PDB file of C-alpha atoms and ligand atoms in Angstrom:
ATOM      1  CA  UNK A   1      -5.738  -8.499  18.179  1.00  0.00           C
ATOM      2  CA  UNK A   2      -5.542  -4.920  18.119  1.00  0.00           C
ATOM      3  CA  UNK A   3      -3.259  -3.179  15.836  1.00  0.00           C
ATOM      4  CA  UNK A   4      -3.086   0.235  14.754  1.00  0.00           C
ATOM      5  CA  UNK A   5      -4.540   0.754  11.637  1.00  0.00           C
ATOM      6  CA  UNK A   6      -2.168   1.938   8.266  1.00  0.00           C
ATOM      7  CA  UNK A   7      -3.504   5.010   6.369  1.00  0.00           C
ATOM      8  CA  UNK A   8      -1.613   4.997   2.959  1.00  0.00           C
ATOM      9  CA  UNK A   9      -1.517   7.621   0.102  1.00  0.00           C
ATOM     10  CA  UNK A  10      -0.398   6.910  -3.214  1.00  0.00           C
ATOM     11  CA  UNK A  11       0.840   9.799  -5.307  1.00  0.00           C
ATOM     12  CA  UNK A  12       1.239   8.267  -7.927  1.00  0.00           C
ATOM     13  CA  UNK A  13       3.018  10.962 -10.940  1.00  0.00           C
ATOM     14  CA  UNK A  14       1.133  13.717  -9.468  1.00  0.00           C
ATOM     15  CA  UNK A  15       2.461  16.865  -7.736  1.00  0.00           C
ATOM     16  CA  UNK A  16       4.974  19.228  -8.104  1.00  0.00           C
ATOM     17  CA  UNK A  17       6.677  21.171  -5.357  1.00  0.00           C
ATOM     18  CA  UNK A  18       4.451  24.111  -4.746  1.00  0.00           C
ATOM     19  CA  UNK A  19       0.948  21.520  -4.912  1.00  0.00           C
ATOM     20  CA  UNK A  20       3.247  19.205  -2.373  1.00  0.00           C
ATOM     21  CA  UNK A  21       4.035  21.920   0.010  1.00  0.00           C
ATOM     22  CA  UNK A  22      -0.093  22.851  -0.067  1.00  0.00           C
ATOM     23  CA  UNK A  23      -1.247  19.520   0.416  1.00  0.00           C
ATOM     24  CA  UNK A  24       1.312  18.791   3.153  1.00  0.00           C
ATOM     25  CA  UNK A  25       0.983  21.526   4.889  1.00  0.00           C
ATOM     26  CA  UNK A  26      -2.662  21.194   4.884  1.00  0.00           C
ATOM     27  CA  UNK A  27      -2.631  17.783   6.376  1.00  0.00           C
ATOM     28  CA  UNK A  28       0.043  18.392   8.857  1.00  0.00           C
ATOM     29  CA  UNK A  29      -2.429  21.582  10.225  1.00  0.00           C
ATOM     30  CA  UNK A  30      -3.244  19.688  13.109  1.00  0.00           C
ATOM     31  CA  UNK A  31       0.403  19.102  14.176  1.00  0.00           C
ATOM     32  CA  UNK A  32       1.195  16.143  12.330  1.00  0.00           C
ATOM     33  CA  UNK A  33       0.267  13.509  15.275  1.00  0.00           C
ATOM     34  CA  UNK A  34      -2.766  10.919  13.831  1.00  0.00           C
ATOM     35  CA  UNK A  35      -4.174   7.980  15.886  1.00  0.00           C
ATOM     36  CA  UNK A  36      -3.651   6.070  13.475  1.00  0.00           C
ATOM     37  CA  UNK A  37      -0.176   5.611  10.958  1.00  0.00           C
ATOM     38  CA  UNK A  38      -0.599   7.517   8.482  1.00  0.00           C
ATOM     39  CA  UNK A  39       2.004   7.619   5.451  1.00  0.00           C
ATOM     40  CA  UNK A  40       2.423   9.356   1.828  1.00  0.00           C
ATOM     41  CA  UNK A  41       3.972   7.269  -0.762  1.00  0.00           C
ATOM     42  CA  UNK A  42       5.508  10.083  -3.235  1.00  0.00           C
ATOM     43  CA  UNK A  43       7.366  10.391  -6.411  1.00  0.00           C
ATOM     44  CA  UNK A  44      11.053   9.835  -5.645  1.00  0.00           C
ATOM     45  CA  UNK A  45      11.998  13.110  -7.003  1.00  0.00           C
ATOM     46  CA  UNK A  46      10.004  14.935  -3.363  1.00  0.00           C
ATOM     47  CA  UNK A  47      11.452  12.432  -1.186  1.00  0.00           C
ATOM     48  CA  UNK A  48      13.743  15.203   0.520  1.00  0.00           C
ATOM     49  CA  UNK A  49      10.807  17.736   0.333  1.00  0.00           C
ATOM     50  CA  UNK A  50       8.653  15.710   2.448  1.00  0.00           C
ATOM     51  CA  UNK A  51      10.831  14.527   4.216  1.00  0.00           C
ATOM     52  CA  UNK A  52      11.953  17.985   5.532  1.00  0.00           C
ATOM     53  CA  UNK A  53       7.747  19.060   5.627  1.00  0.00           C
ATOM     54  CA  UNK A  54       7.025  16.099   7.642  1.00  0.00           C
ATOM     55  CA  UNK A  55      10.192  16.049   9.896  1.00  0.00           C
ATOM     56  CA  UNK A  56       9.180  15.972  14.234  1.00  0.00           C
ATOM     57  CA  UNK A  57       5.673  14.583  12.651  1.00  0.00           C
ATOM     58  CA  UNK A  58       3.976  10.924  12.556  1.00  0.00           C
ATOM     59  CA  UNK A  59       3.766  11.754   9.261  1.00  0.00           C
ATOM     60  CA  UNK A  60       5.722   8.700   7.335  1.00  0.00           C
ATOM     61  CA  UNK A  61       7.110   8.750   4.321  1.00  0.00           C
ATOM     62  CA  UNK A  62       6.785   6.092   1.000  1.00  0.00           C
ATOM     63  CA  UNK A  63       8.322   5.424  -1.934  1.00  0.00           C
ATOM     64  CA  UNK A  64       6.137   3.950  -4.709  1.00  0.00           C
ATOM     65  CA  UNK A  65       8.554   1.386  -5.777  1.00  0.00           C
ATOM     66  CA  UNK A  66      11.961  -0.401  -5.041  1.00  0.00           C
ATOM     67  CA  UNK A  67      14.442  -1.800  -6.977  1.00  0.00           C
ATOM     68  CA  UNK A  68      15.254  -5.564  -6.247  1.00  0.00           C
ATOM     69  CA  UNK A  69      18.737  -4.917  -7.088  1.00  0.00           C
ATOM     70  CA  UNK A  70      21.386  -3.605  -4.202  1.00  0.00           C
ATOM     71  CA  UNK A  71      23.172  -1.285  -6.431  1.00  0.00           C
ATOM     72  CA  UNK A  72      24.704  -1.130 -10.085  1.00  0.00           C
ATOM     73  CA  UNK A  73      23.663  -0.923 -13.770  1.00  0.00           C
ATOM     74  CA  UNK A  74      19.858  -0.351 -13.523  1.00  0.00           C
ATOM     75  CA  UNK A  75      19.189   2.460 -15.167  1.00  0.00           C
ATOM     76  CA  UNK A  76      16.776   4.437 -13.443  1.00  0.00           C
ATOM     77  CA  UNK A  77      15.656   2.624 -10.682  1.00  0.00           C
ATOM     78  CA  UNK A  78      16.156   3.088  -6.571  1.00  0.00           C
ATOM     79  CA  UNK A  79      17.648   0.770  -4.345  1.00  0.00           C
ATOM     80  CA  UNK A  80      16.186   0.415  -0.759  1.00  0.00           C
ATOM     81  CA  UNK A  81      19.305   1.269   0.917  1.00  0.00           C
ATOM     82  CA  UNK A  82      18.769   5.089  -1.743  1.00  0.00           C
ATOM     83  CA  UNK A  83      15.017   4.656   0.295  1.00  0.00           C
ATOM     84  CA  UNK A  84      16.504   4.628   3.405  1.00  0.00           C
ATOM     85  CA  UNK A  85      18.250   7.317   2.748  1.00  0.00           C
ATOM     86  CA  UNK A  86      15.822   9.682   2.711  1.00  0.00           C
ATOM     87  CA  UNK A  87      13.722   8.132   5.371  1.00  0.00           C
ATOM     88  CA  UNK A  88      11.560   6.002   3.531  1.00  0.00           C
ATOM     89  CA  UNK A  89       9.598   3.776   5.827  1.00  0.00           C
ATOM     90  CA  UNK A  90       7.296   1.779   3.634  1.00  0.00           C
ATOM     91  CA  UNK A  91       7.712   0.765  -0.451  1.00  0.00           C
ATOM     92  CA  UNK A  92       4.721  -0.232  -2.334  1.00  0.00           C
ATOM     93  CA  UNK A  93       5.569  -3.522  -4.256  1.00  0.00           C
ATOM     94  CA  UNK A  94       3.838  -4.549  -6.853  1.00  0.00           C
ATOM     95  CA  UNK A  95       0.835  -2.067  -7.488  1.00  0.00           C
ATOM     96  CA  UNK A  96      -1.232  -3.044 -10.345  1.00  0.00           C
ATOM     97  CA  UNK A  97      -0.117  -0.537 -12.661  1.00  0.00           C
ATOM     98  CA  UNK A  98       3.678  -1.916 -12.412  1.00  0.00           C
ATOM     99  CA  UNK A  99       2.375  -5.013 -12.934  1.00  0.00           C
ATOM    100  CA  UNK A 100       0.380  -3.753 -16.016  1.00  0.00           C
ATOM    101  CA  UNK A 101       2.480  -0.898 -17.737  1.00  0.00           C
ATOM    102  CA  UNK A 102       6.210  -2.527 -16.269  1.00  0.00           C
ATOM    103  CA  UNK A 103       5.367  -6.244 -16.739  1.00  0.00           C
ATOM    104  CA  UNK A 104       6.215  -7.062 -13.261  1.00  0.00           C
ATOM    105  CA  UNK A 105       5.714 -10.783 -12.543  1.00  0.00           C
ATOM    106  CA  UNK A 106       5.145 -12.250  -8.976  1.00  0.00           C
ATOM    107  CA  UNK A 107       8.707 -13.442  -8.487  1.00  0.00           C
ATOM    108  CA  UNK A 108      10.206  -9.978  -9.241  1.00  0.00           C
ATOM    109  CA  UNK A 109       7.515  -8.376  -6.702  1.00  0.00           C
ATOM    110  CA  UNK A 110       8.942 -10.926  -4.026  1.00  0.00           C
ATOM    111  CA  UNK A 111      12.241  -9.822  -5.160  1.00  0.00           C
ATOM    112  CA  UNK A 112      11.524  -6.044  -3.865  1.00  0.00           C
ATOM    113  CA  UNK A 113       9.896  -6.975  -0.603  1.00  0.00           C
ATOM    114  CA  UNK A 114      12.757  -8.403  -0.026  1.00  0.00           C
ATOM    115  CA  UNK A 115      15.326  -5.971  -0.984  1.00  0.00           C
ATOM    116  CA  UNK A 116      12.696  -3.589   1.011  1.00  0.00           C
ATOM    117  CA  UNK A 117      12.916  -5.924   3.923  1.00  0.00           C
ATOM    118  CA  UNK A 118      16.394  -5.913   4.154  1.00  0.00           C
ATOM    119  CA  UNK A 119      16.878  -2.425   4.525  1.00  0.00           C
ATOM    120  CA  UNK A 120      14.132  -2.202   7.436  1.00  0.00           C
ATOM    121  CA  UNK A 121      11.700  -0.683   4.695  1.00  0.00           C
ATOM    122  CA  UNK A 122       8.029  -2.270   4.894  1.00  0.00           C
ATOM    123  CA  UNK A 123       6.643  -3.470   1.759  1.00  0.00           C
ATOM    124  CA  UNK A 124       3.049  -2.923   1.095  1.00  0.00           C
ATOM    125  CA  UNK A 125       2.532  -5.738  -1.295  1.00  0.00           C
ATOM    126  CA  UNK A 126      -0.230  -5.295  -3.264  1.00  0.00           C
ATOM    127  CA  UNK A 127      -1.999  -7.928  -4.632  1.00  0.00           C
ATOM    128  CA  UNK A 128      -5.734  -8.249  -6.774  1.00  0.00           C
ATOM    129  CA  UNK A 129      -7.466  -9.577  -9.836  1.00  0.00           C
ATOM    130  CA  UNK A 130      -8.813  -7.821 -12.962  1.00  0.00           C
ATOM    131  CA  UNK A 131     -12.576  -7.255 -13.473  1.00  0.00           C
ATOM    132  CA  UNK A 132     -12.096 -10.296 -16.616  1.00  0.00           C
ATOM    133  CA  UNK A 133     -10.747 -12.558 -13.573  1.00  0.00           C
ATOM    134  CA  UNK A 134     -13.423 -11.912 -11.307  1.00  0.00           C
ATOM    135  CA  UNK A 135     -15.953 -12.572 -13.516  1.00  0.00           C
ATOM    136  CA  UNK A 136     -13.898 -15.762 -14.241  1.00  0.00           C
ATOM    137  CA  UNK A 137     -14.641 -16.998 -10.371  1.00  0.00           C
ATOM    138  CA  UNK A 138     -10.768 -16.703 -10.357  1.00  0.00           C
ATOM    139  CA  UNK A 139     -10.371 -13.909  -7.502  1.00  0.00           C
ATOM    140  CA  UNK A 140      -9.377 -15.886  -4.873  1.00  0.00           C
ATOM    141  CA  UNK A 141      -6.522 -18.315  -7.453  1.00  0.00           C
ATOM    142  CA  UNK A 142      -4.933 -14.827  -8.207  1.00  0.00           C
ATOM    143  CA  UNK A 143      -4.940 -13.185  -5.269  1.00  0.00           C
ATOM    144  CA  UNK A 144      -3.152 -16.492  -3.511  1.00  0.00           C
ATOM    145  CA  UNK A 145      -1.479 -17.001  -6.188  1.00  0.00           C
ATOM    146  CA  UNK A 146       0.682 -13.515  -6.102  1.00  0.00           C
ATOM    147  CA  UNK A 147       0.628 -13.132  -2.070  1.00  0.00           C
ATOM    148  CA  UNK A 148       2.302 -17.243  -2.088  1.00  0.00           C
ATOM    149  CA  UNK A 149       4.910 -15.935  -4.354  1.00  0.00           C
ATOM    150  CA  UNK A 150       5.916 -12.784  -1.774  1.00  0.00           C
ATOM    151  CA  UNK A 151       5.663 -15.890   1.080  1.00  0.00           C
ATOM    152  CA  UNK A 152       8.039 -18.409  -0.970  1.00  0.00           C
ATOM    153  CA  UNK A 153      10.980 -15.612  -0.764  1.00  0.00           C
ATOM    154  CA  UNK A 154      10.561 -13.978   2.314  1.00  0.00           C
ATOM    155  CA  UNK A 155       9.391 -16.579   4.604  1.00  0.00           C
ATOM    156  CA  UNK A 156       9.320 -15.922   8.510  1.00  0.00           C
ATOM    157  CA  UNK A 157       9.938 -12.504   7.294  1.00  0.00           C
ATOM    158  CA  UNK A 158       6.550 -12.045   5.826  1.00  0.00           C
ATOM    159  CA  UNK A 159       5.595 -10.661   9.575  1.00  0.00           C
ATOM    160  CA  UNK A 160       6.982  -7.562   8.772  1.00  0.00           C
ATOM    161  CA  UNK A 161       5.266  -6.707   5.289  1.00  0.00           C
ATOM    162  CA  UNK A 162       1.725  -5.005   4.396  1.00  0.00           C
ATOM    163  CA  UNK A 163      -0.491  -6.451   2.514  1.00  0.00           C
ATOM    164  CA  UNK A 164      -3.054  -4.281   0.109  1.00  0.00           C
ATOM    165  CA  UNK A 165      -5.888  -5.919  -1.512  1.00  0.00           C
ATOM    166  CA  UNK A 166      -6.198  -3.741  -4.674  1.00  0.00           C
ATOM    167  CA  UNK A 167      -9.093  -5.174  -6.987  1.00  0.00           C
ATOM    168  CA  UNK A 168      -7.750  -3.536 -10.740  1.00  0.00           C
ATOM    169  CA  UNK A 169     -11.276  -2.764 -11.366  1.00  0.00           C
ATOM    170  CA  UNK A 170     -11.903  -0.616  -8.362  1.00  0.00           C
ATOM    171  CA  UNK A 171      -8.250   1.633  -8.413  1.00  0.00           C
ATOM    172  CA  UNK A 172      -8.906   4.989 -10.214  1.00  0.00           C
ATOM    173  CA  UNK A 173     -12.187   3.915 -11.825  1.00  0.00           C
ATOM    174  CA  UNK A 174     -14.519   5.058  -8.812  1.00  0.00           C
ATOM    175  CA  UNK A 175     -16.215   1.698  -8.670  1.00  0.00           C
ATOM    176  CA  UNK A 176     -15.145   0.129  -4.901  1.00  0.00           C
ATOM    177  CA  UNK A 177     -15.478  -3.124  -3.728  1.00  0.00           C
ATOM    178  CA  UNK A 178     -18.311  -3.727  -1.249  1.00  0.00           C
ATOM    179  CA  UNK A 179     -17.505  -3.838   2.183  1.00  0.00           C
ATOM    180  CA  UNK A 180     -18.643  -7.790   1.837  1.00  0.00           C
ATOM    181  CA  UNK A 181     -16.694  -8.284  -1.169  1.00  0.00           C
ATOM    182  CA  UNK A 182     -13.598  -6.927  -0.069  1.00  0.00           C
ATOM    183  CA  UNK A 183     -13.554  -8.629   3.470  1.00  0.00           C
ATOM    184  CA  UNK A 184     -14.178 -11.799   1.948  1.00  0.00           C
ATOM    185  CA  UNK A 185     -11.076 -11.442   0.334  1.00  0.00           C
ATOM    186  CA  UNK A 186      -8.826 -10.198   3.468  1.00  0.00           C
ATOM    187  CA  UNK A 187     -10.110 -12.853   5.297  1.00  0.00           C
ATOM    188  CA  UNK A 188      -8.945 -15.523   2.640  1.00  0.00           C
ATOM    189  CA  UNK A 189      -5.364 -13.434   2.677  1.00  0.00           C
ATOM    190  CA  UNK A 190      -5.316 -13.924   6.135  1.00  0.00           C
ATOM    191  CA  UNK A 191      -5.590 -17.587   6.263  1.00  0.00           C
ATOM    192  CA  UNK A 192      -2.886 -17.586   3.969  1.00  0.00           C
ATOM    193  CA  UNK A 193      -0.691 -15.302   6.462  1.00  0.00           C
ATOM    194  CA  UNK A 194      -1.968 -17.608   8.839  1.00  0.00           C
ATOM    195  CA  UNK A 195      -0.520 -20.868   7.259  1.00  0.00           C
ATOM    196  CA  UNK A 196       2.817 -19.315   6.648  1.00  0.00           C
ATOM    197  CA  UNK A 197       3.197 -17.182   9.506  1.00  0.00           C
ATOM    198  CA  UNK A 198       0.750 -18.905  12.170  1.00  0.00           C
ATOM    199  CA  UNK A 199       1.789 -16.644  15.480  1.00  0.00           C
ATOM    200  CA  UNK A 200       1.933 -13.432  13.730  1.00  0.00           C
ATOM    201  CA  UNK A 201      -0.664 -13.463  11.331  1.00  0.00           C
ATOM    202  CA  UNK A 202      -3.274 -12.222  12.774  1.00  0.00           C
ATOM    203  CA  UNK A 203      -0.793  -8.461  13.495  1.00  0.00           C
ATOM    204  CA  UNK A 204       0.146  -8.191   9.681  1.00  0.00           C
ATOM    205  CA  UNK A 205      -1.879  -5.503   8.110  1.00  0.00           C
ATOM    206  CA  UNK A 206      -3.838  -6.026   5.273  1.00  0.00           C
ATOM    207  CA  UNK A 207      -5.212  -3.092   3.492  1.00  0.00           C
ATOM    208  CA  UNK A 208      -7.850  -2.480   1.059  1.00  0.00           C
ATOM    209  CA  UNK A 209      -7.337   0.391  -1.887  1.00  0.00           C
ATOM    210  CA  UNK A 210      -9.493   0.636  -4.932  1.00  0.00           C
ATOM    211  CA  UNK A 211     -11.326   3.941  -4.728  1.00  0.00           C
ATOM    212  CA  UNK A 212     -11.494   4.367  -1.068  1.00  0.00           C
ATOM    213  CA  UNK A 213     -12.845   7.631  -0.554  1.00  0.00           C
ATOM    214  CA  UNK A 214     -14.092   9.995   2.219  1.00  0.00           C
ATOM    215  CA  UNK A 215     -17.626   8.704   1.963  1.00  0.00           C
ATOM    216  CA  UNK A 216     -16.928   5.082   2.374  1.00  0.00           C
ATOM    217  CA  UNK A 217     -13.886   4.691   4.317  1.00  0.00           C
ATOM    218  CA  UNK A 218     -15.651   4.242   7.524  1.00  0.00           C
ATOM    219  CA  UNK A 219     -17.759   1.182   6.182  1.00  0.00           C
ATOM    220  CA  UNK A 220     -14.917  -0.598   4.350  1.00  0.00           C
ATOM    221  CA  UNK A 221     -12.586   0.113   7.569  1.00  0.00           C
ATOM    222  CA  UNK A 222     -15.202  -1.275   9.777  1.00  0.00           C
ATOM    223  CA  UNK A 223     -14.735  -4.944   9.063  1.00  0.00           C
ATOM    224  CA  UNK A 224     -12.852  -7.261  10.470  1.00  0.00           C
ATOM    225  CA  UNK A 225      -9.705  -8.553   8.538  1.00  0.00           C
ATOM    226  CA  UNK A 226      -9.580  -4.197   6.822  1.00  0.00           C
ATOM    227  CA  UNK A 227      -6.323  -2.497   8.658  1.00  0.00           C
ATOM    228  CA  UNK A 228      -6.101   0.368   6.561  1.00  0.00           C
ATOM    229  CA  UNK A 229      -6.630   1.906   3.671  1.00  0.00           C
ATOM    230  CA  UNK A 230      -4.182   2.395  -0.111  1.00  0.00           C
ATOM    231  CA  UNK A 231      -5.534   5.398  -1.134  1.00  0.00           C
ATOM    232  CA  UNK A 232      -4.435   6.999  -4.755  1.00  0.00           C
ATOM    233  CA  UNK A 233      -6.601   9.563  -5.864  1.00  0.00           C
ATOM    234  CA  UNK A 234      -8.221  10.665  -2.371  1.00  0.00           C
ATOM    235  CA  UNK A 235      -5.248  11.383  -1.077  1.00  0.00           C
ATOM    236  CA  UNK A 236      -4.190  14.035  -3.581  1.00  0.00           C
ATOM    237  CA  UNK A 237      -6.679  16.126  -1.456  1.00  0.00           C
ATOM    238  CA  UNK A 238      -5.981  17.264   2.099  1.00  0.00           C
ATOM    239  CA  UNK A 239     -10.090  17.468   3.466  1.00  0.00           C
ATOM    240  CA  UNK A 240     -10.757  13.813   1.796  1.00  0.00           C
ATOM    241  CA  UNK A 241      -7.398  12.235   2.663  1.00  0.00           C
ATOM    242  CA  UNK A 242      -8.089  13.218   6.677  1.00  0.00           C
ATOM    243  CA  UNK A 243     -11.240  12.476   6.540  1.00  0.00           C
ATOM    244  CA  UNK A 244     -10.404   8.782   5.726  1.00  0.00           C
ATOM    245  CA  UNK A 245      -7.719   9.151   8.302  1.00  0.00           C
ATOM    246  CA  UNK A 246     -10.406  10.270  11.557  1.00  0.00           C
ATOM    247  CA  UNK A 247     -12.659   7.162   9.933  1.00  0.00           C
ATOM    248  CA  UNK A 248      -9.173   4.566  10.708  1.00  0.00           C
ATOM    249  CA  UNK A 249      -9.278   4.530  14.270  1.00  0.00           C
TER     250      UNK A 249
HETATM  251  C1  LIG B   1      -4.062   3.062  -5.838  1.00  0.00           C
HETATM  252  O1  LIG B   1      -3.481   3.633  -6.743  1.00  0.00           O
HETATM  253  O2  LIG B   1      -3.435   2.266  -5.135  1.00  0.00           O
HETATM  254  C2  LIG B   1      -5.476   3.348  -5.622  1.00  0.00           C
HETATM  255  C3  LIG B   1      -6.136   2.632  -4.748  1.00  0.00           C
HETATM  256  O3  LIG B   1      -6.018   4.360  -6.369  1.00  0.00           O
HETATM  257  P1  LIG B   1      -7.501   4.992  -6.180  1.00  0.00           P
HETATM  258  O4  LIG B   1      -7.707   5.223  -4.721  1.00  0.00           O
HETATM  259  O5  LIG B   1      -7.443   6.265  -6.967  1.00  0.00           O
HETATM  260  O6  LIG B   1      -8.459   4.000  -6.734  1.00  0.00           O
END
């Protein structure tokens, strides 16, 4: 099935408004129309900046979380409905770091899809083991494991979300998966989707993020069950970020 591929950057807490305005400007230099979907997944504070930058462009905008709640005393956190607001299209869900630093569990990341879901946001939900449970032979268990939980509370709806395949050993530590390696995990994710979601599996999007870079985008992007890319650090710069883009068609 053919399906346009998903180009992805994560900000993470990085930028500020003169370094956004420079980077976006840089990457919207060719007009701001990609053949592939492109999106930037910023700190909530930007949301209107970009939004305004990237306004008449394919350029979509991300937020890096969601609350699960609809509205009321949560202290610091953004509903999807606030998202949607501001044009948010997609809301990562579950990135390792929340999972790590915020003590996310798997129910409350199934929680956010669907509050994202609701309010016709797409959740990238990322999923992936730690170097400790790889060595374990546990990749697969943990990877199931957290994608099952997403599938439990969303059910049929699960044809709208992303998926990203985001081994913690490989994000921000420069050491990727193999083009082998990863694949052999998207293609166990997709027999998952498939199970749950027979008919549409095969058009959800999973991506892969753990170091993607400019040099070896093209090779990861090149197999089979890879849709896209979750890019955090390489897409803090404009040349390396568009480069990964031309290599997702
Ligand atoms: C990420 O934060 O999702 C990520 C993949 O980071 P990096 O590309 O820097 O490894």
């Amino acid at each position: 099935m053919t399906k346009k591929k998903l180009i992805a950057g994560n900000w993470k807490m990085n930028g500020n408004l003169a370094s956004n305005e420079a980077l976006l400007k840089a990457l919207l230099q060719g007009g701001g129309s990609f053949e592939c979907d492109v999106a930037v997944c910023t700190p909530a504070p930007y949301f209107a900046q970009v939004q305004a930058l990237a306004a008449g462009t394919s350029l979509a905008l991300g937020a890096q979380d969601v609350s699960a709640h609809a509205s009321g005393a949560y202290t610091g956190e953004q509903s999807a409905a606030m998202l949607k607001d501001f044009g948010v299209r997609y809301a990562i869900v579950g990135h390792s770091e929340r999972r790590q630093f915020h003590g996310e569990t798997d129910d409350l990341v199934a929680s956010k899809a669907a509050a994202a879901l609701a309010a016709g946001i797409t959740p990238i939900v990322c999923v992936g083991e730690t170097l400790a449970q790889r060595d374990a032979g546990e990749t697969e268990a943990v990877v199931k494991r957290q994608l099952a939980a997403v599938i439990h509370v969303n059910g049929h709806c699960i044809s709208e979300i992303v998926v990203a395949y985001e081994p913690v050993w490989a994000i921000g530590t420069g050491k990727t998966a193999t083009p082998q390696q990863a694949q052999s995990v998207h293609a166990v994710l997709r027999a998952q989707l498939h199970h749950a979601a027979s008919a549409h599996a095969a058009g959800i999007r999973i991506l892969y993020g753990g170091s993607m870079n400019a040099a070896n985008a093209a090779e990861l992007l090149a197999e089979n069950d890879i849709d896209g890319g979750l890019i955090g650090g390489a897409s803090l710069k404009a040349p390396d970020f568009l480069q990964i883009i031309a290599a997702a068609r």
